[in-house]
Short mmCIF file of C-alpha atoms in Angstrom, two decimals:
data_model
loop_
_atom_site.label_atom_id
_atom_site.label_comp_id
_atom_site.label_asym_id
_atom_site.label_seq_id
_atom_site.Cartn_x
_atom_site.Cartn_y
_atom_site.Cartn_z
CA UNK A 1 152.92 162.60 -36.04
CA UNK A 2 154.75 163.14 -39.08
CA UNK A 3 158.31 164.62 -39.15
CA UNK A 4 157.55 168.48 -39.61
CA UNK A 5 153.99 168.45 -37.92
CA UNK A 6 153.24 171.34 -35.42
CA UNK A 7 154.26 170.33 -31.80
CA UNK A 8 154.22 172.19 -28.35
CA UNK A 9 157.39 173.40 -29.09
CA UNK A 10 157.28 174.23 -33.01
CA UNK A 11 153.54 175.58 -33.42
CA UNK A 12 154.04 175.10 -37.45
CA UNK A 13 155.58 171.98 -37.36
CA UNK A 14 159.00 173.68 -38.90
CA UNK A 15 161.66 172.01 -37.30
CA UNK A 16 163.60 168.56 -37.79
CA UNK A 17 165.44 166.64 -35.81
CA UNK A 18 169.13 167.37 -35.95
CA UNK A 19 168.45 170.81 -37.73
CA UNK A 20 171.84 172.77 -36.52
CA UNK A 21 174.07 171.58 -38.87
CA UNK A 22 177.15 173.91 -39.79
CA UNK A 23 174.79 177.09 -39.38
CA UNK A 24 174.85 176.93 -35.43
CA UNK A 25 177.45 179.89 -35.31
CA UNK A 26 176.19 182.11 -37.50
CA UNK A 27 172.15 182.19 -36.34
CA UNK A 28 173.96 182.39 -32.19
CA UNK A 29 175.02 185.73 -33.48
CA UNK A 30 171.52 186.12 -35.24
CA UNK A 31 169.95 185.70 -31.78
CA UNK A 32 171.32 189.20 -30.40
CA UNK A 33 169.31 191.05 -33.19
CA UNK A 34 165.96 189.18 -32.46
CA UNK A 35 165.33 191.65 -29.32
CA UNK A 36 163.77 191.21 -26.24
CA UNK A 37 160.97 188.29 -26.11
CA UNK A 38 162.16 186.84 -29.61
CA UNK A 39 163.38 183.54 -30.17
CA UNK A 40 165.46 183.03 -33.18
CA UNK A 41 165.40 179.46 -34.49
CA UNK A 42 167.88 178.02 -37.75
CA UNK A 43 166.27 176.48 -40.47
CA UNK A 44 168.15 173.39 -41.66
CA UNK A 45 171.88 172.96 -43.11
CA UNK A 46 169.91 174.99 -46.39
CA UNK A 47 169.54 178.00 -44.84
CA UNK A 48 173.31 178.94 -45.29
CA UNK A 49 173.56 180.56 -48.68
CA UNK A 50 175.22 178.00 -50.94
CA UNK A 51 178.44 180.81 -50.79
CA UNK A 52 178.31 180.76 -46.91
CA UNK A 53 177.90 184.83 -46.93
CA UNK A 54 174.55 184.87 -45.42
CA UNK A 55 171.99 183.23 -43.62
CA UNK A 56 168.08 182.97 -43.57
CA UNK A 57 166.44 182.58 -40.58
CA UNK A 58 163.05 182.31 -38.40
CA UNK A 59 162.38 184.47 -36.13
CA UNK A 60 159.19 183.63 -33.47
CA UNK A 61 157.69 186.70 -32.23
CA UNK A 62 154.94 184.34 -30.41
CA UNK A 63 150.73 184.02 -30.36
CA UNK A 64 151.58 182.39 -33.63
CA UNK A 65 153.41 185.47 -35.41
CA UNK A 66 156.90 184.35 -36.92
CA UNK A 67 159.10 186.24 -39.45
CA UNK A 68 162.20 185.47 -41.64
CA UNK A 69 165.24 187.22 -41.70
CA UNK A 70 168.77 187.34 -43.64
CA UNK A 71 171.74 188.47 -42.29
CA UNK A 72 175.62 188.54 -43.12
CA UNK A 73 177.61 185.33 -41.90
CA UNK A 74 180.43 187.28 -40.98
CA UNK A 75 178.30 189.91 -38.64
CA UNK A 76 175.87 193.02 -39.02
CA UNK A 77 172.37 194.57 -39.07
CA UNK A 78 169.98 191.99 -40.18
CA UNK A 79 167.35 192.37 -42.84
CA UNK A 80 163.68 191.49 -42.45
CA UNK A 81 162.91 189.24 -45.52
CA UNK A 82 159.22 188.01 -44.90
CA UNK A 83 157.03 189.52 -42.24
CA UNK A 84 153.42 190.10 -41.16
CA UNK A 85 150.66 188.35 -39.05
CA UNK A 86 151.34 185.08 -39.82
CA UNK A 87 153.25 182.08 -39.33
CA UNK A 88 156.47 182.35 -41.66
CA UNK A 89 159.08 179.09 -41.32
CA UNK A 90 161.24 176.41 -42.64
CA UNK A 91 163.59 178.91 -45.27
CA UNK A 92 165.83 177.38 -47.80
CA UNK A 93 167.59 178.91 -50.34
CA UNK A 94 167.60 178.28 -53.69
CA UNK A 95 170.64 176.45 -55.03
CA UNK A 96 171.56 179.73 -56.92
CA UNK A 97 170.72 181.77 -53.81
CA UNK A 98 168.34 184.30 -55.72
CA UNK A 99 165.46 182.92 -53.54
CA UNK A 100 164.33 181.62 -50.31
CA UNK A 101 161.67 178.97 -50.33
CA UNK A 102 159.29 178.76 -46.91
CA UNK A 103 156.15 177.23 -45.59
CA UNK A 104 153.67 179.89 -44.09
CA UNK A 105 149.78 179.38 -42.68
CA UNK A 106 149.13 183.25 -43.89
CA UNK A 107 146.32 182.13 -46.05
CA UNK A 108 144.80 179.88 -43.38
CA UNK A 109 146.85 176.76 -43.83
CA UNK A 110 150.13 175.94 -44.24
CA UNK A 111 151.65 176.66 -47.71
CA UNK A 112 154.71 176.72 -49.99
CA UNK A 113 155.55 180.13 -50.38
CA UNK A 114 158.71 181.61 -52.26
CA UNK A 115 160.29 184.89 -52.59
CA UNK A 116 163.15 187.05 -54.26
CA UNK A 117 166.41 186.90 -51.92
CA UNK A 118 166.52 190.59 -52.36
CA UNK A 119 163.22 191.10 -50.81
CA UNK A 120 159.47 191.65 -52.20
CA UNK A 121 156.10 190.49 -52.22
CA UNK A 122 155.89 186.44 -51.48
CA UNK A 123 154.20 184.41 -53.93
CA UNK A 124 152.23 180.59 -52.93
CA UNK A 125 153.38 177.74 -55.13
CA UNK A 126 151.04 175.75 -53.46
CA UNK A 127 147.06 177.17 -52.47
CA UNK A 128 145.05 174.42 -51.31
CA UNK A 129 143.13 174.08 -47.85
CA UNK A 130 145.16 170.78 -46.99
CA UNK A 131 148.52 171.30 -45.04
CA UNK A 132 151.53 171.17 -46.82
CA UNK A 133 154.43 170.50 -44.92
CA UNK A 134 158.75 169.71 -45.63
CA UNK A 135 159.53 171.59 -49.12
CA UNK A 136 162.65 170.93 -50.33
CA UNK A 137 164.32 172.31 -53.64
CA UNK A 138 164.96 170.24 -56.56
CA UNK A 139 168.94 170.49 -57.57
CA UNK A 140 168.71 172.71 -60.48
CA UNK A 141 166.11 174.65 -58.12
CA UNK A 142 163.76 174.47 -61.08
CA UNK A 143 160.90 172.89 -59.24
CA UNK A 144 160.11 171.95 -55.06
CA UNK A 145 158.85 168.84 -53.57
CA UNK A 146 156.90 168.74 -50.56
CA UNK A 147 153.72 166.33 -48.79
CA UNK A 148 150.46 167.05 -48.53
CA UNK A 149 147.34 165.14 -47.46
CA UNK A 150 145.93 166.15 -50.27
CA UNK A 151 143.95 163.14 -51.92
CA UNK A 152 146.28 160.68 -49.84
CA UNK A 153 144.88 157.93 -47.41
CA UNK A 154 145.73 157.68 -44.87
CA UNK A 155 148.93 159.79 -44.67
CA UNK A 156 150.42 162.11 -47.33
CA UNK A 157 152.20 161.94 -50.39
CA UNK A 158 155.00 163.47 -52.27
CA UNK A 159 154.24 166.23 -55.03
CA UNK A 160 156.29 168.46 -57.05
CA UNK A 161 155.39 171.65 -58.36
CA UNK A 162 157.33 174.47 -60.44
CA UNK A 163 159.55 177.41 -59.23
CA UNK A 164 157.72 179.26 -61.81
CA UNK A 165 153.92 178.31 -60.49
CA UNK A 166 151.59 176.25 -61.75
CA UNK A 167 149.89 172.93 -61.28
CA UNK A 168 151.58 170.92 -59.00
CA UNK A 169 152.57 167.60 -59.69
CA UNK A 170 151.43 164.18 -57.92
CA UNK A 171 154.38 161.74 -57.67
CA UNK A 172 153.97 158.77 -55.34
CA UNK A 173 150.47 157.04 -54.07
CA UNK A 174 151.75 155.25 -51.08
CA UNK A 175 150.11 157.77 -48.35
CA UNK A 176 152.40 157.23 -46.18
CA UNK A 177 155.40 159.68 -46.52
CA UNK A 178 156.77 161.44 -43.32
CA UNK A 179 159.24 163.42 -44.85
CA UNK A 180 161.72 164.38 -48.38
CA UNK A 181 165.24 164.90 -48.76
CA UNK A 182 166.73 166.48 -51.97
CA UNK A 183 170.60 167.13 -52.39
CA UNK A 184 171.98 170.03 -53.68
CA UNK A 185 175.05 167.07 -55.60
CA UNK A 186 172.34 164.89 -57.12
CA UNK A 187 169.19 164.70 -59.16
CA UNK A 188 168.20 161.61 -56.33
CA UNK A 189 165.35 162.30 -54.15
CA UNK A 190 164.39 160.33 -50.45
CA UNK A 191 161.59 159.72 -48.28
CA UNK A 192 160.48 158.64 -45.60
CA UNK A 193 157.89 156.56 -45.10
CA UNK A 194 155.82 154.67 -42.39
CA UNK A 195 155.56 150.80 -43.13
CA UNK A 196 157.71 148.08 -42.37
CA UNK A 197 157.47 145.17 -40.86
CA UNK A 198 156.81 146.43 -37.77
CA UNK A 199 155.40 149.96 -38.89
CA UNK A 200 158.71 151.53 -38.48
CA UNK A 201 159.84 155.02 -40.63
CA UNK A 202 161.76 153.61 -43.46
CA UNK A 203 164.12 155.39 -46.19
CA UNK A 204 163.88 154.90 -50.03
CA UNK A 205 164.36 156.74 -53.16
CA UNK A 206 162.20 157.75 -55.29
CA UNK A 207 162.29 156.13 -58.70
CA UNK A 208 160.43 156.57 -62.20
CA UNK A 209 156.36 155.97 -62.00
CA UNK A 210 156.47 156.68 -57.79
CA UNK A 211 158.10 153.57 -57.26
CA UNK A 212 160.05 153.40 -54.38
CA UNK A 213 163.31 151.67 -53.40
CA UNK A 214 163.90 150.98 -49.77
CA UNK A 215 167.15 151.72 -48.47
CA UNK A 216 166.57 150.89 -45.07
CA UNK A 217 164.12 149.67 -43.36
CA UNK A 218 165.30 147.28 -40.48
CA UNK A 219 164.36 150.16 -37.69
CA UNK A 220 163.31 153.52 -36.97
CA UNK A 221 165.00 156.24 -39.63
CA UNK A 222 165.12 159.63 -37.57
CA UNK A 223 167.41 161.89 -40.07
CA UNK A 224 168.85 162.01 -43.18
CA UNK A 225 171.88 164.22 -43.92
CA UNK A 226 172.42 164.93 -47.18
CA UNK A 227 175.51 166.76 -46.35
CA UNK A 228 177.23 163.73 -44.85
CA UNK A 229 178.03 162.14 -48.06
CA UNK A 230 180.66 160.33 -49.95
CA UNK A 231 182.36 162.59 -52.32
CA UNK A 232 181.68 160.40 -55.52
CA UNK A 233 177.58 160.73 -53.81
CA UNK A 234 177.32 157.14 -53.75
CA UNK A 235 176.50 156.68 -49.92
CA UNK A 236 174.38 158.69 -47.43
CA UNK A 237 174.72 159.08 -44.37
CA UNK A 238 171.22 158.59 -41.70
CA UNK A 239 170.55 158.42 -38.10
CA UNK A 240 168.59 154.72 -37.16
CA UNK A 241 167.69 153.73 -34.16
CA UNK A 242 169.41 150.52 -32.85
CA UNK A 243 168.26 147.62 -30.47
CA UNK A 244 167.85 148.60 -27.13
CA UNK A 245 166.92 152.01 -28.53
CA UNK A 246 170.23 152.97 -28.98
CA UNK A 247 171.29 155.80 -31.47
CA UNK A 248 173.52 154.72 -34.94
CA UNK A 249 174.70 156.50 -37.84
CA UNK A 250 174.85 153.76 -40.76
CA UNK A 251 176.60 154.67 -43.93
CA UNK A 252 173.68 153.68 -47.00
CA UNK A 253 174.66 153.11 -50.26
CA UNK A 254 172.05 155.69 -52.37
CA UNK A 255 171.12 153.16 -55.02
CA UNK A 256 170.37 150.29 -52.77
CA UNK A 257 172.93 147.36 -51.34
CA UNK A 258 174.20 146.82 -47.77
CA UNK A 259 175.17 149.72 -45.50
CA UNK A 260 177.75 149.56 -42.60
CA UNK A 261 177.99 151.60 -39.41
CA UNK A 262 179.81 154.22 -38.31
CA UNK A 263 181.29 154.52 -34.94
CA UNK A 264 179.46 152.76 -31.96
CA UNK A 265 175.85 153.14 -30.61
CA UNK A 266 175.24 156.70 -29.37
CA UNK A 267 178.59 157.96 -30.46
CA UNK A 268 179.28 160.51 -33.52
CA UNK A 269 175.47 160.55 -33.48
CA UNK A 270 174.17 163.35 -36.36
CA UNK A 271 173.40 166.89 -35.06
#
């Protein structure tokens, strides 16, 4: 299935590989406040406010029910952001941290909701009875990409639609995406993408018109990171798998050229 699809274990699809990121302290603390039969689950790296004050997080409350809350980094009383009867996951916050973007099935399907950091009634930016799945902000948090199914064979593609609301966007025609990474340093945007010689997931960027450069695509691509990066942002960092189905981190130049590895297999691997 595609990266973000429901599983046993993630009933909205939610969670990514390698998720934890630098937020693992704060939502362990998080966990206390969830009470007795809740599970409290991080978002990715994102849901750390870009000042590192606060943190958004899911909450699963089972049969399907899951909430998001916000609390303080440094410790106290959390603060229900988004809750109800439905299936509320996957927060990130916008780059200026005045709001919290989410996927949630509350009007049958799953969605791309947003809402005001400080609370309030949650608004769709997307409304269509095809899933969408894997939002991610734009860098100047103007506009979110995500893939749906919508119109794509025999996969999904990658849209973009605005902060604001409106009409979203079409922006590749491959139908075969599997995931989108945005960076919070660079205008650049990558996907994922089943293909390859050997119908492996393989990493490009996007460029103008939905073309797409490949960045690697020699095995299996299981994460990106945007926050492993070169300062200058001209190198990524992304989990492959090697032969013999060992783990590797290889270090990608963003604009295309050869990569080189880091560390051995299985060691330093991405969390």
């Amino acid at each position: 299935r595609p990266v973000g699809m429901a599983g046993p274990n993630d009933p909205l699809g939610l969670m990514r590989h390698g998720s934890r990121g630098r937020m693992g302290a704060a939502v362990a603390g998080a966990a206390l406040a969830g009470g007795a039969g809740v599970t409290v689950v991080a978002g990715r790296t994102e849901g750390a406010l870009p000042d590192g004050a606060r943190v958004v997080y899911q909450v699963i409350r089972g049969g399907g029910v899951s909430d998001l809350a916000v609390m303080p980094v440094a410790g106290g009383a959390p603060r229900a952001l988004v809750a109800g009867s439905a299936g509320n996951g996957a927060p990130r916050w916008a780059p200026d941290g005045t709001k919290v973007m989410f996927i949630s099935d509350r009007s049958g399907n799953n969605d791309v909701w947003v809402v005001d950091a400080a609370g309030g009634e949650p608004r769709h930016l997307t409304d269509w009875p095809t899933n969408e799945f894997m939002a991610d902000w734009s860098a100047d948090g103007a506009a979110v990409y995500f893939i749906s199914a919508r119109d794509a064979d025999p996969l999904f593609d990658l849209w973009q639609v605005p902060t604001s609301g409106g009409e979203p966007r079409r922006l590749t025609r491959v139908g075969t995406l599997q995931g989108v990474t945005t960076t919070r340093s660079s205008s650049d945007v990558f996907v994922q993408t089943l293909g390859g010689s050997e119908g492996q997931i393989v990493l490009s960027r996007l460029l103008p018109a939905g073309k797409l450069q490949t960045l690697w695509d020699r095995s299996n691509v299981l994460n990106v990171a945007p926050q492993y990066v070169m300062p200058s942002w001209d190198s990524i960092a992304v989990l492959v798998q090697r032969p013999a189905g060992a783990l590797g981190t290889m270090l990608l130049p963003t604009h295309g050229g050869a990569g080189r590895a880091m560390l051995g297999d299985n060691e330093g691997v991405m969390d």
